[in-house]
């Protein structure tokens, strides 16, 4: 399946992806986990390209979770190095394709070089407007929510926020990931049916799509299948099918 076969009138505005299975892919080949991550870069590139071709406005990739810091030291430093190299290499492609790079997560916990390169890429691509690519780095939803609670408590104490007047929009304004519209579609590779602490607040109404493909094998064709599957679903947001039909007329 290719991007030409997709109905362009019903493309999700925001797609989030849990890229999983690099380690298992490498193990099947008798290679190191890092080899799996390196081979995951092609899948990243194909996904970005397909999303841009289809007119997706926001694409969020879960590249490194708060929990990933507990992995073996060599894997963590190898992944950070790979991130720096990939970001550096891809700036040109992001500029050519008018894609802005953003990041969410505990970015100050990243190694200095990684942080600097990331900020440089964000600065350089800030004026681009076709699509926004958001990297979730040292991110977890619970981390984001705890942070939000602390900041909100501080603002209540200083009188900036009145208890009892807190709304969904107030909460959103404390969540960096809510600076973008909520994802309508969440894709996870590798056959695991879990959310793994990713955008818990923001995916309240997202459609979930799981594929057995391991991330390094994920291609444009797989991305298109996920969107075609999404387009077959009826999104009711708590309403009945009849209410939806009536509101269309
Ligand atoms: C999950 O596979 C994947 C990751 C933790 C890292 C993903 C990173 C990349 C593909 C590198 C480049 C990315 C960007 C955005 C520049 P896993 O290691 O959890 O696999 P397993 O579940 O089989 O062990």
JSON list of C-alpha atoms and ligand atoms in Angstrom, two decimals, residues 19-25 33 37 40-41 44 61-64 68 71 75 79 82-83 86-87 135 190 215, ligand 1:
[
{"chain": "A", "resi": 19, "resn": "UNK", "atom": "CA", "xyz": [8.84, 2.61, 18.06]},
{"chain": "A", "resi": 20, "resn": "UNK", "atom": "CA", "xyz": [9.39, -0.80, 19.64]},
{"chain": "A", "resi": 21, "resn": "UNK", "atom": "CA", "xyz": [11.26, -3.98, 18.82]},
{"chain": "A", "resi": 22, "resn": "UNK", "atom": "CA", "xyz": [14.77, -2.82, 17.91]},
{"chain": "A", "resi": 23, "resn": "UNK", "atom": "CA", "xyz": [16.34, -5.10, 20.51]},
{"chain": "A", "resi": 24, "resn": "UNK", "atom": "CA", "xyz": [14.40, -8.20, 19.43]},
{"chain": "A", "resi": 25, "resn": "UNK", "atom": "CA", "xyz": [15.11, -7.49, 15.76]},
{"chain": "A", "resi": 33, "resn": "UNK", "atom": "CA", "xyz": [20.84, -4.12, 20.63]},
{"chain": "A", "resi": 37, "resn": "UNK", "atom": "CA", "xyz": [18.61, 0.93, 17.04]},
{"chain": "A", "resi": 40, "resn": "UNK", "atom": "CA", "xyz": [15.61, 1.70, 13.26]},
{"chain": "A", "resi": 41, "resn": "UNK", "atom": "CA", "xyz": [16.73, 4.98, 11.70]},
{"chain": "A", "resi": 44, "resn": "UNK", "atom": "CA", "xyz": [12.15, 6.74, 11.31]},
{"chain": "A", "resi": 61, "resn": "UNK", "atom": "CA", "xyz": [8.02, 9.68, 18.00]},
{"chain": "A", "resi": 62, "resn": "UNK", "atom": "CA", "xyz": [8.77, 8.05, 21.36]},
{"chain": "A", "resi": 63, "resn": "UNK", "atom": "CA", "xyz": [12.55, 7.88, 21.02]},
{"chain": "A", "resi": 64, "resn": "UNK", "atom": "CA", "xyz": [13.66, 7.52, 24.66]},
{"chain": "A", "resi": 68, "resn": "UNK", "atom": "CA", "xyz": [15.16, 3.79, 29.30]},
{"chain": "A", "resi": 71, "resn": "UNK", "atom": "CA", "xyz": [19.23, 0.18, 30.38]},
{"chain": "A", "resi": 75, "resn": "UNK", "atom": "CA", "xyz": [23.25, 0.99, 25.15]},
{"chain": "A", "resi": 79, "resn": "UNK", "atom": "CA", "xyz": [21.55, 5.56, 21.66]},
{"chain": "A", "resi": 82, "resn": "UNK", "atom": "CA", "xyz": [22.90, 7.80, 17.47]},
{"chain": "A", "resi": 83, "resn": "UNK", "atom": "CA", "xyz": [20.38, 10.52, 18.26]},
{"chain": "A", "resi": 86, "resn": "UNK", "atom": "CA", "xyz": [20.77, 11.29, 13.20]},
{"chain": "A", "resi": 87, "resn": "UNK", "atom": "CA", "xyz": [19.52, 14.75, 14.19]},
{"chain": "A", "resi": 135, "resn": "UNK", "atom": "CA", "xyz": [10.71, 13.78, 19.56]},
{"chain": "A", "resi": 190, "resn": "UNK", "atom": "CA", "xyz": [6.49, -5.15, 17.83]},
{"chain": "A", "resi": 215, "resn": "UNK", "atom": "CA", "xyz": [10.43, -1.24, 14.36]},
{"chain": "B", "resi": 1, "resn": "LIG", "atom": "C1", "xyz": [12.63, 0.51, 21.27]},
{"chain": "B", "resi": 1, "resn": "LIG", "atom": "O1", "xyz": [13.14, -0.75, 20.94]},
{"chain": "B", "resi": 1, "resn": "LIG", "atom": "C2", "xyz": [13.38, 1.62, 20.64]},
{"chain": "B", "resi": 1, "resn": "LIG", "atom": "C3", "xyz": [14.07, 2.58, 21.32]},
{"chain": "B", "resi": 1, "resn": "LIG", "atom": "C4", "xyz": [14.17, 2.61, 22.78]},
{"chain": "B", "resi": 1, "resn": "LIG", "atom": "C5", "xyz": [14.82, 3.64, 20.61]},
{"chain": "B", "resi": 1, "resn": "LIG", "atom": "C6", "xyz": [14.31, 4.14, 19.30]},
{"chain": "B", "resi": 1, "resn": "LIG", "atom": "C7", "xyz": [15.39, 4.93, 18.66]},
{"chain": "B", "resi": 1, "resn": "LIG", "atom": "C8", "xyz": [15.71, 4.93, 17.34]},
{"chain": "B", "resi": 1, "resn": "LIG", "atom": "C9", "xyz": [14.96, 4.18, 16.30]},
{"chain": "B", "resi": 1, "resn": "LIG", "atom": "C10", "xyz": [16.92, 5.71, 16.94]},
{"chain": "B", "resi": 1, "resn": "LIG", "atom": "C11", "xyz": [16.75, 6.91, 16.11]},
{"chain": "B", "resi": 1, "resn": "LIG", "atom": "C12", "xyz": [15.60, 7.76, 16.47]},
{"chain": "B", "resi": 1, "resn": "LIG", "atom": "C13", "xyz": [15.43, 9.06, 16.15]},
{"chain": "B", "resi": 1, "resn": "LIG", "atom": "C14", "xyz": [14.09, 9.66, 16.42]},
{"chain": "B", "resi": 1, "resn": "LIG", "atom": "C15", "xyz": [16.45, 9.94, 15.58]},
{"chain": "B", "resi": 1, "resn": "LIG", "atom": "P1", "xyz": [13.58, -1.70, 22.14]},
{"chain": "B", "resi": 1, "resn": "LIG", "atom": "O2", "xyz": [15.04, -1.50, 22.36]},
{"chain": "B", "resi": 1, "resn": "LIG", "atom": "O3", "xyz": [12.72, -1.46, 23.33]},
{"chain": "B", "resi": 1, "resn": "LIG", "atom": "O4", "xyz": [13.31, -3.13, 21.53]},
{"chain": "B", "resi": 1, "resn": "LIG", "atom": "P2", "xyz": [12.92, -4.47, 22.33]},
{"chain": "B", "resi": 1, "resn": "LIG", "atom": "O5", "xyz": [11.57, -4.22, 22.95]},
{"chain": "B", "resi": 1, "resn": "LIG", "atom": "O6", "xyz": [12.87, -5.50, 21.24]},
{"chain": "B", "resi": 1, "resn": "LIG", "atom": "O7", "xyz": [14.00, -4.72, 23.32]}
]
